[in-house]
C-alpha positions as CSV (number, residue, x, y, z in Angstrom):
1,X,-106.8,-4.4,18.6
2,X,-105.5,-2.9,22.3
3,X,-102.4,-5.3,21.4
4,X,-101.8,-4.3,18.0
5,X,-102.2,-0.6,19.0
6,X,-99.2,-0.9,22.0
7,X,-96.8,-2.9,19.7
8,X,-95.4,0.5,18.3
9,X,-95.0,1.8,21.1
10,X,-93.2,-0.9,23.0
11,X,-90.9,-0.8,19.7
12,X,-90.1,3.0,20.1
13,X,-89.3,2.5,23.4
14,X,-87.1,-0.6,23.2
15,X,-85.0,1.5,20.6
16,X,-83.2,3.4,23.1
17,X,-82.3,0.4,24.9
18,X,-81.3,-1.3,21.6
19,X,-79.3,1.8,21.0
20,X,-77.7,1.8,24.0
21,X,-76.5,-1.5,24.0
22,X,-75.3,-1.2,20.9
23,X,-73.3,2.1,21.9
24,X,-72.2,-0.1,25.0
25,X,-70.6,-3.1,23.0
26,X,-68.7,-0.2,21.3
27,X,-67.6,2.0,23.9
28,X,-65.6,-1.0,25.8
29,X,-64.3,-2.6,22.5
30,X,-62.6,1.1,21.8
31,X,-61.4,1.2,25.5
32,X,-60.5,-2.1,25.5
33,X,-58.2,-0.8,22.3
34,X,-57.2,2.4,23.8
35,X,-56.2,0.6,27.0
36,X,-54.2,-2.3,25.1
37,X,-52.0,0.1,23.4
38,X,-50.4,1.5,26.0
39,X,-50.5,-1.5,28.3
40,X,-49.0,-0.2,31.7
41,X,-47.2,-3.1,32.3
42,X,-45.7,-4.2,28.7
43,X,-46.0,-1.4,27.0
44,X,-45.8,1.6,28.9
45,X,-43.4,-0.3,31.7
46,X,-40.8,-0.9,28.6
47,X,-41.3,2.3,27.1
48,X,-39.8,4.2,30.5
49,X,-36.7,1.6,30.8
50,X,-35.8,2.7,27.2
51,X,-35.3,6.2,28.3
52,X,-34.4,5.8,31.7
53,X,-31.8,3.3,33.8
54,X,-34.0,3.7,36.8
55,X,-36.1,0.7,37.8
56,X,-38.1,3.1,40.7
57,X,-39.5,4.7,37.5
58,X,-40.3,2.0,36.0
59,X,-42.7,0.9,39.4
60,X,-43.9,4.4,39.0
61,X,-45.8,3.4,35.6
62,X,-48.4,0.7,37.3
63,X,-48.9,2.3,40.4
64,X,-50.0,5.4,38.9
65,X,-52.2,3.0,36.4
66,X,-54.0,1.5,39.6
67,X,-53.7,4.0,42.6
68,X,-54.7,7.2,40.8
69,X,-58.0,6.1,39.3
70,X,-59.6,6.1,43.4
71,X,-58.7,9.5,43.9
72,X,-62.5,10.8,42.3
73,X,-63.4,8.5,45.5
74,X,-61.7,10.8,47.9
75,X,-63.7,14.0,46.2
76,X,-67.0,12.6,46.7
77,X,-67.0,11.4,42.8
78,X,-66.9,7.6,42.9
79,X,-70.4,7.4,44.1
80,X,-73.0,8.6,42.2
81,X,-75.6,6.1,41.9
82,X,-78.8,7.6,40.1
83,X,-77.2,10.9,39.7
84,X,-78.4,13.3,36.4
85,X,-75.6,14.4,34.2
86,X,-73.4,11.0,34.8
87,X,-73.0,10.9,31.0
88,X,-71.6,14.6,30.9
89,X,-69.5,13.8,33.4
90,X,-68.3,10.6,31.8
91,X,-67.8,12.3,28.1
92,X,-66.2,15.3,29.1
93,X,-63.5,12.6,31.8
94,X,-63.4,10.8,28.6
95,X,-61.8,13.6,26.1
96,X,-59.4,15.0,28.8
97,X,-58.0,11.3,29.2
98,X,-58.0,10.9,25.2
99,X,-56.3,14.3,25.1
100,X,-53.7,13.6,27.7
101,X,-52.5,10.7,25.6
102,X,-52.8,12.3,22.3
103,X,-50.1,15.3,24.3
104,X,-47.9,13.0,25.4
105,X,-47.8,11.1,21.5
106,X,-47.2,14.8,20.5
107,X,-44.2,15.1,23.1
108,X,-42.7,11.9,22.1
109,X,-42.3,13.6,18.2
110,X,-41.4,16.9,19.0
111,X,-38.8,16.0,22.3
112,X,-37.5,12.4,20.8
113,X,-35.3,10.7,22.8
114,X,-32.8,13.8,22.9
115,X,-34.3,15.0,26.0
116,X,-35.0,12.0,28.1
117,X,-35.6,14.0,31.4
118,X,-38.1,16.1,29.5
119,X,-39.5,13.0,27.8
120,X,-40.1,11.6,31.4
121,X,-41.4,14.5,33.0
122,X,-44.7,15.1,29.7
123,X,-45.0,11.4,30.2
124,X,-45.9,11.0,34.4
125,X,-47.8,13.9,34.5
126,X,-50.2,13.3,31.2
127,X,-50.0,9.7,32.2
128,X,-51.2,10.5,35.9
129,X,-54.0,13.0,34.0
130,X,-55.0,10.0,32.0
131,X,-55.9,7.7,35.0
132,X,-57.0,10.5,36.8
133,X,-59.7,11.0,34.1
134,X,-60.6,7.7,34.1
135,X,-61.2,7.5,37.5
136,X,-64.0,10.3,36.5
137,X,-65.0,8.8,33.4
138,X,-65.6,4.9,34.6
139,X,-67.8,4.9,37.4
140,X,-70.7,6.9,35.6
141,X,-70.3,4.7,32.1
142,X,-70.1,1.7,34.3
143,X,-73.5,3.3,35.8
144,X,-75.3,4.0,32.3
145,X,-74.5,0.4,31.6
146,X,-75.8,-1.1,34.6
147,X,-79.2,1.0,34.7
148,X,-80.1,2.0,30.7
149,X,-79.4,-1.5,29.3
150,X,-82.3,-3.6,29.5
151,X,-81.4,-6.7,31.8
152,X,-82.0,-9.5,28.5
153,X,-79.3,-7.4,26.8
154,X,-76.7,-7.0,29.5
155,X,-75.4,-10.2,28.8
156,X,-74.8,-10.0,26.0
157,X,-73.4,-6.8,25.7
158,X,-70.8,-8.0,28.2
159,X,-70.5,-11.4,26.0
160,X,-69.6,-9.1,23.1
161,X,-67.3,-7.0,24.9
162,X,-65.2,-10.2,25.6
163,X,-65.1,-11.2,22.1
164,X,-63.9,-7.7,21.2
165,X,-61.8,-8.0,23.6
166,X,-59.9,-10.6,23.1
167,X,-60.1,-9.4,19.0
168,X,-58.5,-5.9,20.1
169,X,-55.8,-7.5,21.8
170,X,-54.9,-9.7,18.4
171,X,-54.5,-6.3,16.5
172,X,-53.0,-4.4,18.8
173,X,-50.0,-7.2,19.4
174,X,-50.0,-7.3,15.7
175,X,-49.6,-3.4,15.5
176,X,-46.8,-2.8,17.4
177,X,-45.3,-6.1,16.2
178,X,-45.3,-4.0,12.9
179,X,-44.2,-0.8,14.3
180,X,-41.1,-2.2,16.6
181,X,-40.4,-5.0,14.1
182,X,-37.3,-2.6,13.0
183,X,-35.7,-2.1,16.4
184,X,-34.8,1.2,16.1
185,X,-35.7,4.8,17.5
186,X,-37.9,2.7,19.4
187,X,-39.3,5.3,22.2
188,X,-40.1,7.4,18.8
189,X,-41.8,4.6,17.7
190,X,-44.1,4.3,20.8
191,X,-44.9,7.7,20.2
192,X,-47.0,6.3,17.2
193,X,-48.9,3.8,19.8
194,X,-49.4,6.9,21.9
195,X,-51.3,8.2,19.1
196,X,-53.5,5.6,18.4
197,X,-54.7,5.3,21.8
198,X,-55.5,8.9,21.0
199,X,-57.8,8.2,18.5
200,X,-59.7,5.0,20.0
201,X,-59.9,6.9,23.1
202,X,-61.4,9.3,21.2
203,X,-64.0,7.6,19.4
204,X,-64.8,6.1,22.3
205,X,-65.7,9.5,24.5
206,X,-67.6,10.0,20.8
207,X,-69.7,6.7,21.3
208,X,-70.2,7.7,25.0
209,X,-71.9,11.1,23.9
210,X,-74.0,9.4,21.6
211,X,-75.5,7.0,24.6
212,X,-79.3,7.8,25.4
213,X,-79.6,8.9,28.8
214,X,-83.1,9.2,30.3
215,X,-83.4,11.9,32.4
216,X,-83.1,11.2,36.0
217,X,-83.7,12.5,39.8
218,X,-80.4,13.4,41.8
219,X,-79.1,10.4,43.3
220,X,-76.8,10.4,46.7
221,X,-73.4,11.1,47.0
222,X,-70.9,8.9,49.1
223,X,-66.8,9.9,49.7
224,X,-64.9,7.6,51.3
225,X,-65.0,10.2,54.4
226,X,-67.6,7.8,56.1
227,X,-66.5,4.2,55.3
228,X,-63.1,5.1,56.4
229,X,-64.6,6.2,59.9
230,X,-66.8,3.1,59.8
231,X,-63.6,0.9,59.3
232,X,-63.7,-0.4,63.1
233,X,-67.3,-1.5,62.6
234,X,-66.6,-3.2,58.9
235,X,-63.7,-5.0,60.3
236,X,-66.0,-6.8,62.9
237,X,-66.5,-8.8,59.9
238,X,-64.6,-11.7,60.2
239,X,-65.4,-12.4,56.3
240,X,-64.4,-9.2,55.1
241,X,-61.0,-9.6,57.7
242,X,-59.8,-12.3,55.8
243,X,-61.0,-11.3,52.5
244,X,-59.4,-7.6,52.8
245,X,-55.8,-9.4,54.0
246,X,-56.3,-11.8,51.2
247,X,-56.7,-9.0,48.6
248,X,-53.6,-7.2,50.3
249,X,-50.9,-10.1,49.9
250,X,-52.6,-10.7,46.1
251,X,-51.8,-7.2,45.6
252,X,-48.7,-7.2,46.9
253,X,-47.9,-10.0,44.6
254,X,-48.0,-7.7,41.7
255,X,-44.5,-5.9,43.5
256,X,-42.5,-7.6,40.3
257,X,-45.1,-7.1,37.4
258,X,-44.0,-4.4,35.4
259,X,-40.2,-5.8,35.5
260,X,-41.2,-9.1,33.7
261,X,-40.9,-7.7,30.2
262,X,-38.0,-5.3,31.0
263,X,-36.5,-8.3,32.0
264,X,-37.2,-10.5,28.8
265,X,-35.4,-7.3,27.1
266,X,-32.6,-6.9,28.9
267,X,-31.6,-10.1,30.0
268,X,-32.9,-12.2,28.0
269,X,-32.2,-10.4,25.0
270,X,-35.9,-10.7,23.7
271,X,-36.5,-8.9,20.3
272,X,-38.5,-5.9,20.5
273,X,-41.2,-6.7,18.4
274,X,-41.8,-9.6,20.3
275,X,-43.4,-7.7,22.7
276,X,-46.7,-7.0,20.3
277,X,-46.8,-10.7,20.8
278,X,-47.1,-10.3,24.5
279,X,-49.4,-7.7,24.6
280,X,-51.7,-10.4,22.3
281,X,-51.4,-13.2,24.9
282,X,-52.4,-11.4,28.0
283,X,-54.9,-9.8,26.7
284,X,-56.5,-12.6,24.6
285,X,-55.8,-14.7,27.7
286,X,-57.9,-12.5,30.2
287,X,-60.7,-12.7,28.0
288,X,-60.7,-16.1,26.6
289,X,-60.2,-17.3,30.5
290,X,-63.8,-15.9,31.5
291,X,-65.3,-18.9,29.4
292,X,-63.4,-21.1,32.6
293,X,-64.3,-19.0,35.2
294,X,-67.4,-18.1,34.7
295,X,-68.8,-21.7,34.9
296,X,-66.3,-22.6,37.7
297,X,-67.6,-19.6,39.7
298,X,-71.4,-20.4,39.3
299,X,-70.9,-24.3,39.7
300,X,-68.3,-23.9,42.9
301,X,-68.0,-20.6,44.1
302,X,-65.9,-17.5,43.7
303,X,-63.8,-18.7,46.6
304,X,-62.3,-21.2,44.6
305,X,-61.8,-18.9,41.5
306,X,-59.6,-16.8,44.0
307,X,-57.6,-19.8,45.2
308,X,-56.8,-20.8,41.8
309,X,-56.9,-16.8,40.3
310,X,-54.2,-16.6,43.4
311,X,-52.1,-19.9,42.6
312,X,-51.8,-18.7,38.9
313,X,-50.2,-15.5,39.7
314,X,-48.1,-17.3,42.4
315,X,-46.5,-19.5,39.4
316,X,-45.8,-16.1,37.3
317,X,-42.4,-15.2,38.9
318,X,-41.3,-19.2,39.1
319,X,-42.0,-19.5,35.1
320,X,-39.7,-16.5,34.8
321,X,-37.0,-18.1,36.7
322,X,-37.3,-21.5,35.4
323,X,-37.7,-21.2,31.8
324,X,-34.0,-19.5,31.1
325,X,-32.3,-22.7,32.5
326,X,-35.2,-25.2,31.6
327,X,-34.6,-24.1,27.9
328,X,-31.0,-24.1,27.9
329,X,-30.9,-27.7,29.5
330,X,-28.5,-30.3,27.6
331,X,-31.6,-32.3,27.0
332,X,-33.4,-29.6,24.6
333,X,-30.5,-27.9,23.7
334,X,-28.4,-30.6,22.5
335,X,-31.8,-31.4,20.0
336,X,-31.2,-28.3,18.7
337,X,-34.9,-26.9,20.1
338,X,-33.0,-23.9,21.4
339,X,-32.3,-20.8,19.0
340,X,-32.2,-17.9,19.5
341,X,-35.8,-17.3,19.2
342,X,-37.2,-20.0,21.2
343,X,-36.9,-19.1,24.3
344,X,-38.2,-15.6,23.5
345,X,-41.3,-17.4,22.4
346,X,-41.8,-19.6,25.5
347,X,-41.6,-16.6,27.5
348,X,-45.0,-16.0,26.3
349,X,-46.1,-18.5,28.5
350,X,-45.9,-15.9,31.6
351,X,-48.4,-13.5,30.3
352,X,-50.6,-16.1,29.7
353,X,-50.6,-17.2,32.9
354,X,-50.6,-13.5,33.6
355,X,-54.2,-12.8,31.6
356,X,-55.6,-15.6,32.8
357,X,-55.2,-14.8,36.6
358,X,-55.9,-11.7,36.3
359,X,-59.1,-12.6,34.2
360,X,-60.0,-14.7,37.6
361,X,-59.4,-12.0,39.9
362,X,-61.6,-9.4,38.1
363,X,-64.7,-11.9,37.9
364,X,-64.3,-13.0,41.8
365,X,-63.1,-10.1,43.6
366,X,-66.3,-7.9,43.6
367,X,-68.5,-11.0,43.4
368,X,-67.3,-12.2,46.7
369,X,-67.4,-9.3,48.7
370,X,-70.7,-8.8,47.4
371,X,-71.8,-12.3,49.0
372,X,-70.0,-11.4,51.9
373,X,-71.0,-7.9,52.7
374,X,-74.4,-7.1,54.1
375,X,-76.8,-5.5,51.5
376,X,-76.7,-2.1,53.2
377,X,-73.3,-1.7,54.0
378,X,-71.8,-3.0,50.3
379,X,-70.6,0.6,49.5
380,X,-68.9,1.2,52.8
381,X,-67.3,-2.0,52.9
382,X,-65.8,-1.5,49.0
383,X,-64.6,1.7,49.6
384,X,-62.6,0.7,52.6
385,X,-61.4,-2.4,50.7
386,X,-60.2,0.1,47.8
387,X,-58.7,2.5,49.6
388,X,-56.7,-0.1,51.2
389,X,-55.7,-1.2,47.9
390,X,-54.8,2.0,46.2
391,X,-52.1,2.6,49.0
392,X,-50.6,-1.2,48.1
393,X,-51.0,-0.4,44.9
394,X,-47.8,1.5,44.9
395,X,-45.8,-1.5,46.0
396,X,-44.0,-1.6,42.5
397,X,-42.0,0.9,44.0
398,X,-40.9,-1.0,46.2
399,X,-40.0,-3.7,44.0
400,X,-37.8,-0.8,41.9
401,X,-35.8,-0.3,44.6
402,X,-35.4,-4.0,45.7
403,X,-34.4,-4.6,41.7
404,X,-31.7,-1.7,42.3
405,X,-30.1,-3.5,44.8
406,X,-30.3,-7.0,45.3
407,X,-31.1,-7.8,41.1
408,X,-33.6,-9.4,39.0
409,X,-33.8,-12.5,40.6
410,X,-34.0,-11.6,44.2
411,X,-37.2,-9.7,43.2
412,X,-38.6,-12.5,41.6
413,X,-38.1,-14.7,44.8
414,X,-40.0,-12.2,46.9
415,X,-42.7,-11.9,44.1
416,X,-42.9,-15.9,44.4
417,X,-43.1,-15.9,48.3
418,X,-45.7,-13.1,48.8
419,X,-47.9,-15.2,46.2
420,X,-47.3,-17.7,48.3
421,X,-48.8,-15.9,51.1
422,X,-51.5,-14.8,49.3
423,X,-52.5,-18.6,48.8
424,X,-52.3,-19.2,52.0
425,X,-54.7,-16.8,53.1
426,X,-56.8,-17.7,50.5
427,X,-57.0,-21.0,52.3
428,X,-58.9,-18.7,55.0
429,X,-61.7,-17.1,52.9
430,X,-64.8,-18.4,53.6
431,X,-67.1,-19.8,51.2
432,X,-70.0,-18.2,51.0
433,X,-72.6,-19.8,48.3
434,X,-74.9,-20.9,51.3
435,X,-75.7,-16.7,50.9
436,X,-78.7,-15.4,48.7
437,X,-76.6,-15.0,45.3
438,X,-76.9,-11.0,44.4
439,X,-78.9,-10.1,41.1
440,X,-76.2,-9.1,38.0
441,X,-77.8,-5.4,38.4
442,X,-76.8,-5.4,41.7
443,X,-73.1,-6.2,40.9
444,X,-73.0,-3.5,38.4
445,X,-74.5,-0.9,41.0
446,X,-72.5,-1.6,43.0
447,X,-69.4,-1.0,41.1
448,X,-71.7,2.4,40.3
449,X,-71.0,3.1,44.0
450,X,-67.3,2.4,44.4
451,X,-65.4,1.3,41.1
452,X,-61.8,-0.4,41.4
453,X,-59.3,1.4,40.8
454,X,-58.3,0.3,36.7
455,X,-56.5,-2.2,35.7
């Protein structure tokens, strides 16, 4: 009878958790959409060098998308473990960065591209709003999911959100396939994409709001004021040493990334649509890759998913300079394999290889330094790997400028021999698998303490 009497009761309160998860699978496929759509480095990266000759600008676009989002870090907001009011906090970060894109859609209709200098001024500053926000908004959704998702459902709530992932990347290549297939008034055009991202941004602040949230005792709050003046003590660590310089040159390695597709359109003479079909591949390849890594990481280590996370990207800027002059070979092109739309085809191939690298380094990276760091100090030790990071996260600056002057392929040289670096010094990491493995909760708390920057 006792059983039979608790059975409703365990039902009403599994609902919120069923709820939740529920909300959660949601919430990340509409990000996941809202982020596709204006991908910083297809995307976003094309859309400035259609209005503007300058290739410094262009740099700008990712290293706002990565170094902006750990500023809430520097305020004392990256850390809020525990903390009451983390959905407010997250909903209200999550309609100013809806509305920031849904301005700057606005701007592209009403300023055209009649007024470029305009056009480019609306765009950085809603565009640094927008990661701004979600540097506020991720950290406490990222926290909701972690602590009001029942463990049994977690995984599959994250399972889901790969499916819908990889789903959300199909129709968003498809729908600006559609929208550029025309070619013309193209920044106008983007303007609709802008919009878009409005509304799944939207919807999901919406789905955030609708999340259950038990009520909850203040938790701490950590800036990075204290790991930064810990950083002598951290880098005692001769495993986070050669992790942290290992994460620098992969970083570094990203100094060519938004210039792959402007390149494909400018000298390659890639269609514009094609670059729906772009936005498709990376994406569907960064999700579709986690059904390699995953296994590879629990059967040998994340070590090894960062060696081979770090060779992949290494190849990126060697596919770009080898497939022009592989394709147009007498071999293949005497067999008549080479129109005009086959090599714009093959260069899909790159963001592939792109996805899937990247798909590697988001599974690893935390995953490692959480075997590597002790238990007490894990939010210390990634803050002061982040903030590290957000400074070389400008580095596609740097690769503007280099473009400027020396050209496309000189960039793409350098891109090639930092990767190199970076797997050399992966050849350094330790493995460290002989370490108690951390609890999945654990992983997601910690990212509750100090979340990477996006992207």
């Amino acid at each position: 009878m006792r059983a039979d009497l608790q059975t409703p009761v365990t039902s009403r309160e599994n609902r919120p958790l069923r709820q939740n998860a529920g909300f959660g699978i949601a919430y990340g496929a509409l990000l996941v959409l809202g982020h596709t759509l204006i991908h910083p480095v297809i995307v976003l990266a094309l859309y400035v060098s259609l209005i503007s000759d300058s290739y410094l600008l262009v740099g700008l676009v990712p290293a706002l998308a990565t170094g902006v989002a750990v500023l809430p870090l520097l305020f004392g907001a990256g850390s809020r473990p525990g903390r009451a009011g983390g959905r407010a906090t997250g909903v209200w970060a999550g309609i100013i960065r809806a509305a920031a894109i849904g301005l700057l859609g606005a701007a592209g209709f009403a300023l055209g591209d009649g007024k470029p200098q305009a056009l480019l001024l609306t765009f950085f500053i809603t565009y640094a709003v927008y990661n701004l926000a979600s540097g506020f908004a991720n950290t406490p959704m990222v926290d909701i999911t972690a602590h009001f998702i029942s463990a049994d459902r977690l995984s599959r709530v994250l399972g889901q959100r790969t499916v819908w992932g990889a789903v959300m990347g199909v129709v968003v290549g498809y729908t600006i396939a559609r929208l550029l297939g025309d070619g013309e008034d193209a920044p106008a055009t983007m303007a609709i994409l802008f919009l878009l991202a409005f509304v799944a941004l939207s919807l999901a602040a919406y789905v955030a709001a609708m999340v259950r949230e038990p009520h909850r005792g203040d938790g701490h709050v950590t800036s990075l004021g204290h790991p930064l003046s810990e950083a002598p003590h951290l880098l005692d660590n001769d495993y986070f040493r050669r992790f942290l310089a290992f994460r620098a040159f992969l970083s570094l390695s990203a100094i060519a990334d938004p210039f792959y597709v402007v390149f494909a359109y400018r000298q390659l003479g890639v269609p514009i649509d094609l670059i729906g079909l772009y936005v498709a591949a990376l994406t569907v390849g960064r999700f579709a890759a986690n059904l390699i890594w995953e296994p590879l990481a629990a059967r040998r280590g994340n070590r090894l998913v960062l060696q081979m996370s770090a060779l992949l990207r290494m190849t990126i800027p060697l596919l770009v300079l080898a497939l022009p002059p592989l394709l147009r070979w007498s071999v293949i092109a005497d067999r008549g394999l080479m129109d005009g739309r086959t090599l714009a085809y093959a260069f899909t191939l790159v963001f592939v290889v792109y996805g899937v690298s990247l798909s590697g380094q988001a599974l690893a990276n935390m995953a490692y330094l959480l075997d590597i760091a002790p238990e007490a100090e894990r939010p210390a030790y990634s803050a002061l790997l982040n903030a590290v990071l957000a400074v070389v996260a400008f580095v596609p600056l740097v690769g503007g400028l280099l473009l400027e002057r020396f050209g496309f392929q000189f960039l793409f040289l350098v891109a090639f021999l930092i990767g190199f670096a970076a797997v050399l010094s992966s050849g350094a990491l330790h493995e460290p698998r002989f370490l108690r493995p951390t609890p999945l909760l654990s992983r997601y708390d910690l990212l509750t303490r100090s979340r990477r920057a996006r992207g």
